[in-house]
CSV table of N, CA and C in Angstrom, one decimal:
chain,number,residue,atom,x,y,z
A,218,VAL,N,13.0,14.7,15.9
A,218,VAL,CA,12.7,13.9,14.7
A,218,VAL,C,13.6,13.0,14.3
A,219,SER,N,15.3,13.2,14.4
A,219,SER,CA,15.9,12.0,13.5
A,219,SER,C,16.0,10.9,14.5
A,220,LEU,N,15.9,11.2,15.7
A,220,LEU,CA,15.4,9.7,16.6
A,220,LEU,C,14.6,8.8,16.8
A,221,TYR,N,13.4,10.1,16.4
A,221,TYR,CA,12.3,9.4,16.6
A,221,TYR,C,11.9,8.3,15.4
A,222,LEU,N,12.6,9.1,14.0
A,222,LEU,CA,12.1,8.2,13.0
A,222,LEU,C,12.7,7.4,12.9
A,223,ASP,N,14.3,7.1,13.5
A,223,ASP,CA,15.4,6.4,13.6
A,223,ASP,C,14.4,4.7,14.1
A,224,LYS,N,13.1,4.9,14.9
A,224,LYS,CA,13.6,3.6,15.7
A,224,LYS,C,12.2,2.9,14.8
A,225,PHE,N,11.9,3.6,14.0
A,225,PHE,CA,11.0,2.6,13.2
A,225,PHE,C,11.5,2.5,12.0
A,226,SER,N,12.4,2.7,11.3
A,226,SER,CA,13.4,1.9,10.6
A,226,SER,C,12.8,0.8,10.3
A,227,GLY,N,13.0,0.0,9.3
A,227,GLY,CA,12.4,-0.9,8.7
A,227,GLY,C,11.4,-1.8,8.9
A,228,LEU,N,11.0,-1.1,9.9
A,228,LEU,CA,9.4,-1.7,10.0
A,228,LEU,C,8.4,-1.2,9.0
A,229,CYS,N,7.2,-1.8,8.7
A,229,CYS,CA,6.2,-1.1,7.6
A,229,CYS,C,4.8,-1.6,8.6
A,230,GLN,N,4.2,-1.5,9.6
A,230,GLN,CA,3.3,-1.6,10.4
A,230,GLN,C,2.1,-0.5,10.0
A,231,SER,N,1.2,-0.7,9.8
A,231,SER,CA,0.3,0.7,9.4
A,231,SER,C,0.4,1.5,10.7
A,232,VAL,N,0.1,1.0,12.1
A,232,VAL,CA,0.1,1.6,12.9
A,232,VAL,C,1.6,2.7,12.9
A,233,LEU,N,2.6,1.8,13.2
A,233,LEU,CA,3.9,2.6,13.6
A,233,LEU,C,3.7,3.6,12.3
A,234,HIS,N,3.3,3.4,10.9
A,234,HIS,CA,4.0,4.2,9.9
A,234,HIS,C,3.1,5.1,9.6
A,235,GLU,N,1.6,5.0,10.5
A,235,GLU,CA,0.6,6.1,10.8
A,235,GLU,C,1.1,7.3,11.7
A,236,CYS,N,2.1,6.5,12.9
A,236,CYS,CA,2.6,7.5,13.7
A,236,CYS,C,3.7,8.5,13.0
A,237,LYS,N,4.6,7.8,11.9
A,237,LYS,CA,5.8,8.3,11.3
A,237,LYS,C,5.1,9.7,10.3
A,238,LEU,N,3.8,9.5,9.8
A,238,LEU,CA,3.1,10.2,9.0
A,238,LEU,C,2.8,11.3,10.1
A,239,THR,N,1.7,11.2,11.1
A,239,THR,CA,1.6,12.1,12.0
A,239,THR,C,2.6,13.0,12.6
A,240,LEU,N,3.6,12.9,13.1
A,240,LEU,CA,4.5,13.5,13.4
A,240,LEU,C,5.0,13.9,12.4
A,241,LEU,N,5.4,14.1,11.1
A,241,LEU,CA,5.1,14.6,9.7
A,241,LEU,C,4.6,15.5,9.1
A,242,GLN,N,3.3,15.3,9.7
A,242,GLN,CA,2.1,16.1,9.9
A,242,GLN,C,2.1,17.3,10.4
A,243,ILE,N,2.2,16.8,11.7
A,243,ILE,CA,2.7,17.8,12.6
A,243,ILE,C,3.6,19.2,12.9
A,244,ILE,N,4.6,18.7,12.0
A,244,ILE,CA,5.6,19.4,11.8
A,244,ILE,C,5.7,20.2,10.4
A,245,CYS,N,5.1,19.4,9.3
A,245,CYS,CA,4.9,20.3,8.6
A,245,CYS,C,3.8,21.4,7.9
A,246,ASP,N,2.3,21.7,9.5
A,246,ASP,CA,2.1,21.9,10.0
A,246,ASP,C,2.3,23.3,10.4
A,247,HIS,N,3.6,23.4,11.3
A,247,HIS,CA,4.3,23.9,12.2
A,247,HIS,C,4.7,25.2,11.2
A,248,GLY,N,3.9,26.4,11.2
A,248,GLY,CA,4.2,27.6,10.1
A,248,GLY,C,5.1,27.1,8.9
A,249,LEU,N,6.2,27.8,8.8
A,249,LEU,CA,7.2,27.6,7.7
A,249,LEU,C,8.3,26.8,8.3
A,250,PHE,N,8.0,25.8,8.5
A,250,PHE,CA,9.7,24.7,9.7
A,250,PHE,C,10.1,24.8,8.4
A,251,VAL,N,9.2,23.3,7.6
A,251,VAL,CA,9.7,22.3,6.6
A,251,VAL,C,10.2,23.6,5.5
A,252,GLU,N,11.7,23.6,5.0
A,252,GLU,CA,11.9,24.4,4.1
A,252,GLU,C,11.9,23.7,2.7
A,253,MET,N,12.0,24.0,1.9
A,253,MET,CA,12.2,23.6,0.4
A,253,MET,C,14.0,23.2,0.8
A,254,PRO,N,14.1,21.8,0.1
A,254,PRO,CA,15.5,21.0,0.0
A,254,PRO,C,16.5,21.8,-1.1
A,255,GLY,N,17.3,22.1,-1.0
A,255,GLY,CA,17.9,22.4,-1.5
A,255,GLY,C,18.7,21.8,-3.0
A,256,ARG,N,19.2,22.6,-3.7
A,256,ARG,CA,19.3,22.2,-5.1
A,256,ARG,C,20.6,22.1,-5.2
A,257,ASP,N,21.6,22.1,-4.2
A,257,ASP,CA,23.0,21.4,-4.5
A,257,ASP,C,23.0,19.7,-3.3
A,258,PRO,N,23.1,19.2,-3.8
A,258,PRO,CA,23.2,17.6,-2.8
A,258,PRO,C,23.7,17.6,-1.7
A,259,SER,N,24.6,18.6,-1.3
A,259,SER,CA,24.9,19.1,-0.2
A,259,SER,C,24.0,20.0,0.8
A,260,ASP,N,23.1,20.8,-0.3
A,260,ASP,CA,22.3,21.4,1.0
A,260,ASP,C,21.0,20.4,0.9
A,261,ARG,N,21.1,19.6,1.4
A,261,ARG,CA,19.6,19.1,1.2
A,261,ARG,C,19.0,19.6,2.4
A,262,ASN,N,17.9,19.4,3.1
A,262,ASN,CA,16.8,19.7,4.4
A,262,ASN,C,16.6,18.4,4.8
A,263,TYR,N,17.0,17.8,5.7
A,263,TYR,CA,16.9,16.9,6.3
A,263,TYR,C,15.3,16.2,6.6
A,264,LEU,N,14.3,17.3,6.9
A,264,LEU,CA,13.3,17.2,7.2
A,264,LEU,C,12.5,17.2,6.0
A,265,SER,N,12.9,17.8,5.2
A,265,SER,CA,12.2,17.8,3.3
A,265,SER,C,12.6,16.3,2.5
A,266,SER,N,13.5,16.2,3.1
A,266,SER,CA,14.1,14.5,2.6
A,266,SER,C,13.6,13.4,3.3
A,267,VAL,N,13.5,13.8,4.2
A,267,VAL,CA,12.6,12.6,4.9
A,267,VAL,C,10.9,12.4,4.4
A,268,LEU,N,10.7,13.7,4.8
A,268,LEU,CA,9.1,13.6,4.4
A,268,LEU,C,8.9,13.1,2.7
A,269,ILE,N,9.8,13.3,1.8
A,269,ILE,CA,9.5,12.8,0.7
A,269,ILE,C,9.5,11.1,0.8
A,270,GLN,N,10.6,10.8,1.2
A,270,GLN,CA,10.8,9.9,1.2
A,270,GLN,C,9.7,8.3,2.2
A,271,GLU,N,9.2,9.5,2.9
A,271,GLU,CA,8.3,9.0,3.8
A,271,GLU,C,6.9,8.4,2.5
A,272,LEU,N,7.1,9.6,1.8
A,272,LEU,CA,5.7,9.7,0.9
A,272,LEU,C,5.5,8.7,0.1
A,273,PHE,N,6.8,8.6,-0.2
A,273,PHE,CA,7.0,7.8,-1.5
A,273,PHE,C,6.6,6.6,-1.1
A,274,VAL,N,7.2,6.0,0.2
A,274,VAL,CA,6.6,4.7,0.6
A,274,VAL,C,5.3,4.3,0.8
A,275,THR,N,4.2,5.8,1.6
A,275,THR,CA,3.3,5.7,1.7
A,275,THR,C,2.3,5.6,0.5
A,276,LEU,N,2.4,6.4,-0.4
A,276,LEU,CA,1.8,6.0,-1.6
A,276,LEU,C,1.8,4.7,-2.5
A,277,ASP,N,2.1,3.9,-2.2
A,277,ASP,CA,3.0,2.7,-2.6
A,277,ASP,C,2.2,1.5,-1.4
A,278,HIS,N,1.7,1.7,-0.7
A,278,HIS,CA,1.2,1.0,0.5
A,278,HIS,C,-0.2,0.8,0.4
A,279,GLU,N,-0.8,-0.2,1.2
A,279,GLU,CA,-2.6,-0.9,0.8
A,279,GLU,C,-3.1,-0.1,1.6
A,280,ASP,N,-3.3,0.5,2.5
A,280,ASP,CA,-3.8,0.9,3.2
A,280,ASP,C,-4.4,2.5,2.6
A,281,LEU,N,-5.3,2.6,2.2
A,281,LEU,CA,-5.6,3.8,1.5
A,281,LEU,C,-5.4,5.1,2.4
A,282,SER,N,-6.4,4.8,3.7
A,282,SER,CA,-6.4,6.2,4.9
A,282,SER,C,-4.8,6.7,5.0
A,283,LEU,N,-4.2,5.7,4.9
A,283,LEU,CA,-2.9,5.9,5.2
A,283,LEU,C,-1.6,6.4,3.6
A,284,ARG,N,-2.7,6.3,2.6
A,284,ARG,CA,-2.2,7.4,1.5
A,284,ARG,C,-3.1,8.4,1.4
A,285,ALA,N,-4.5,8.7,1.7
A,285,ALA,CA,-4.8,9.7,2.1
A,285,ALA,C,-4.3,10.8,3.0
A,286,LYS,N,-3.9,10.4,3.5
A,286,LYS,CA,-3.1,11.1,4.9
A,286,LYS,C,-1.6,11.0,4.0
A,287,ALA,N,-1.1,10.9,3.6
A,287,ALA,CA,0.4,11.0,2.6
A,287,ALA,C,-0.1,12.2,1.4
A,288,ALA,N,-1.5,11.7,1.2
A,288,ALA,CA,-1.5,12.9,0.2
A,288,ALA,C,-2.3,14.6,0.8
A,289,ARG,N,-2.9,14.5,1.8
A,289,ARG,CA,-3.2,15.5,2.7
A,289,ARG,C,-1.9,16.2,2.6
A,290,ILE,N,-0.8,15.4,3.8
A,290,ILE,CA,0.6,16.3,4.1
A,290,ILE,C,1.2,16.9,2.5
A,291,LEU,N,0.7,16.8,1.7
A,291,LEU,CA,1.5,16.9,0.4
A,291,LEU,C,0.6,18.4,-0.3
A,292,VAL,N,0.0,18.5,0.0
A,292,VAL,CA,-1.1,18.9,-0.2
A,292,VAL,C,-1.0,20.5,0.2
A,293,VAL,N,-0.9,20.2,1.9
A,293,VAL,CA,-0.3,20.9,2.8
A,293,VAL,C,0.3,21.8,2.3
A,294,LEU,N,2.5,20.8,2.1
A,294,LEU,CA,2.8,21.3,1.9
A,294,LEU,C,3.3,22.2,0.6
A,295,LEU,N,2.4,21.8,-0.2
A,295,LEU,CA,2.6,22.6,-1.4
A,295,LEU,C,1.9,24.0,-1.4
A,296,CYS,N,1.0,23.6,-0.7
A,296,CYS,CA,0.4,25.1,-0.2
A,296,CYS,C,1.6,26.1,0.2
A,297,LYS,N,2.2,25.8,1.3
A,297,LYS,CA,2.4,26.5,2.0
A,297,LYS,C,3.9,27.3,1.2
A,298,HIS,N,4.5,25.8,0.7
A,298,HIS,CA,5.6,26.6,-0.6
A,298,HIS,C,5.0,27.5,-1.5
A,299,GLU,N,4.1,27.4,-1.7
A,299,GLU,CA,3.1,28.4,-3.1
A,299,GLU,C,2.9,30.0,-2.7
A,300,PHE,N,2.9,29.5,-0.8
A,300,PHE,CA,2.4,31.1,-0.7
A,300,PHE,C,3.8,31.5,0.8
A,301,ASP,N,5.0,31.1,0.3
A,301,ASP,CA,5.9,31.0,1.6
A,301,ASP,C,6.8,31.9,0.0
A,302,VAL,N,7.1,33.5,0.9
A,302,VAL,CA,7.9,35.0,0.2
A,302,VAL,C,9.4,33.9,-0.3
A,303,ARG,N,9.6,33.4,0.7
A,303,ARG,CA,11.5,32.9,0.4
A,303,ARG,C,11.1,31.9,-1.1
A,304,TYR,N,10.2,31.5,-1.8
A,304,TYR,CA,10.1,31.3,-2.4
A,304,TYR,C,8.9,31.7,-4.2
A,305,GLN,N,9.0,32.8,-4.3
A,305,GLN,CA,8.3,33.6,-5.4
A,305,GLN,C,8.7,33.5,-6.3
A,306,MET,N,10.7,33.3,-6.6
A,306,MET,CA,10.7,33.3,-7.9
A,306,MET,C,11.0,32.6,-8.8
A,307,THR,N,10.7,32.3,-10.2
A,307,THR,CA,10.2,31.5,-11.0
A,307,THR,C,11.4,30.5,-11.2
A,308,GLU,N,12.3,30.2,-10.8
A,308,GLU,CA,13.3,29.2,-10.5
A,308,GLU,C,13.0,28.1,-9.7
A,309,ASP,N,12.4,29.1,-8.3
A,309,ASP,CA,12.2,28.6,-7.2
A,309,ASP,C,10.9,27.4,-7.6
A,310,LYS,N,9.7,28.0,-8.3
A,310,LYS,CA,8.7,27.2,-8.5
A,310,LYS,C,8.9,26.4,-9.4
A,311,LEU,N,9.6,26.3,-10.0
A,311,LEU,CA,10.0,25.2,-11.1
A,311,LEU,C,10.7,24.3,-10.3
A,312,TYR,N,11.7,24.8,-9.4
A,312,TYR,CA,12.1,23.7,-8.4
A,312,TYR,C,10.9,22.8,-7.8
A,313,ILE,N,10.7,23.6,-7.0
A,313,ILE,CA,9.8,22.8,-6.1
A,313,ILE,C,8.4,21.7,-7.2
A,314,ALA,N,8.0,22.2,-8.1
A,314,ALA,CA,7.6,21.4,-9.2
A,314,ALA,C,8.1,19.9,-9.7
A,315,GLN,N,9.4,20.0,-9.9
A,315,GLN,CA,10.2,19.2,-10.8
A,315,GLN,C,10.1,18.1,-9.3
A,316,LEU,N,10.3,18.6,-8.1
A,316,LEU,CA,10.6,18.0,-7.1
A,316,LEU,C,9.2,17.2,-6.4
A,317,TYR,N,8.5,17.9,-6.8
A,317,TYR,CA,7.4,16.6,-6.0
A,317,TYR,C,6.3,15.9,-7.1
A,318,PHE,N,6.9,16.7,-8.0
A,318,PHE,CA,5.8,16.4,-9.3
A,318,PHE,C,5.3,14.6,-9.2
A,319,PRO,N,6.9,13.8,-8.9
A,319,PRO,CA,6.3,12.3,-9.0
A,319,PRO,C,5.4,11.5,-7.5
A,320,LEU,N,5.8,12.6,-7.2
A,320,LEU,CA,4.8,12.4,-6.1
A,320,LEU,C,3.6,12.3,-6.1
A,321,VAL,N,2.8,13.6,-7.0
A,321,VAL,CA,1.4,13.5,-8.0
A,321,VAL,C,1.0,12.4,-8.3
A,322,GLY,N,2.5,12.1,-9.4
A,322,GLY,CA,2.1,10.7,-10.3
A,322,GLY,C,1.9,9.6,-9.6
A,323,GLN,N,2.2,9.6,-8.0
A,323,GLN,CA,2.1,8.5,-7.6
A,323,GLN,C,0.6,8.4,-6.9
A,324,ILE,N,0.2,9.9,-6.8
A,324,ILE,CA,-0.9,9.3,-6.4
A,324,ILE,C,-2.0,9.5,-7.3
A,325,LEU,N,-1.9,9.7,-8.2
A,325,LEU,CA,-2.7,9.3,-9.5
A,325,LEU,C,-2.8,8.4,-10.4
A,326,ILE,N,-2.0,7.7,-9.9
A,326,ILE,CA,-1.6,6.0,-10.7
A,326,ILE,C,-2.8,5.9,-9.5
A,327,ARG,N,-3.1,5.7,-8.5
A,327,ARG,CA,-3.1,4.6,-7.3
A,327,ARG,C,-5.1,5.5,-7.6
């Protein structure tokens, strides 16, 4: 995943950005593959961090279809975290809400 995404670093063309989002969508759709990022900075989950970064970039993009795709990816990920047995403790749910809340705000602003 890292090698694929690194090929597109620094490029913000719609077609290339669409490819990155499609890859992240496929990864998010694959069962419980995307774990919640750890609370400790040394315990960060690479895929979650990349996903959050790409969603922030996409939600600032002018292309409405890309923003809609990013919003759908976020909804699916939040649903998966909600029903994931690993994250049913109250503190886990609060952490997830704090982590993704800025992205929800980005969607609502646009």
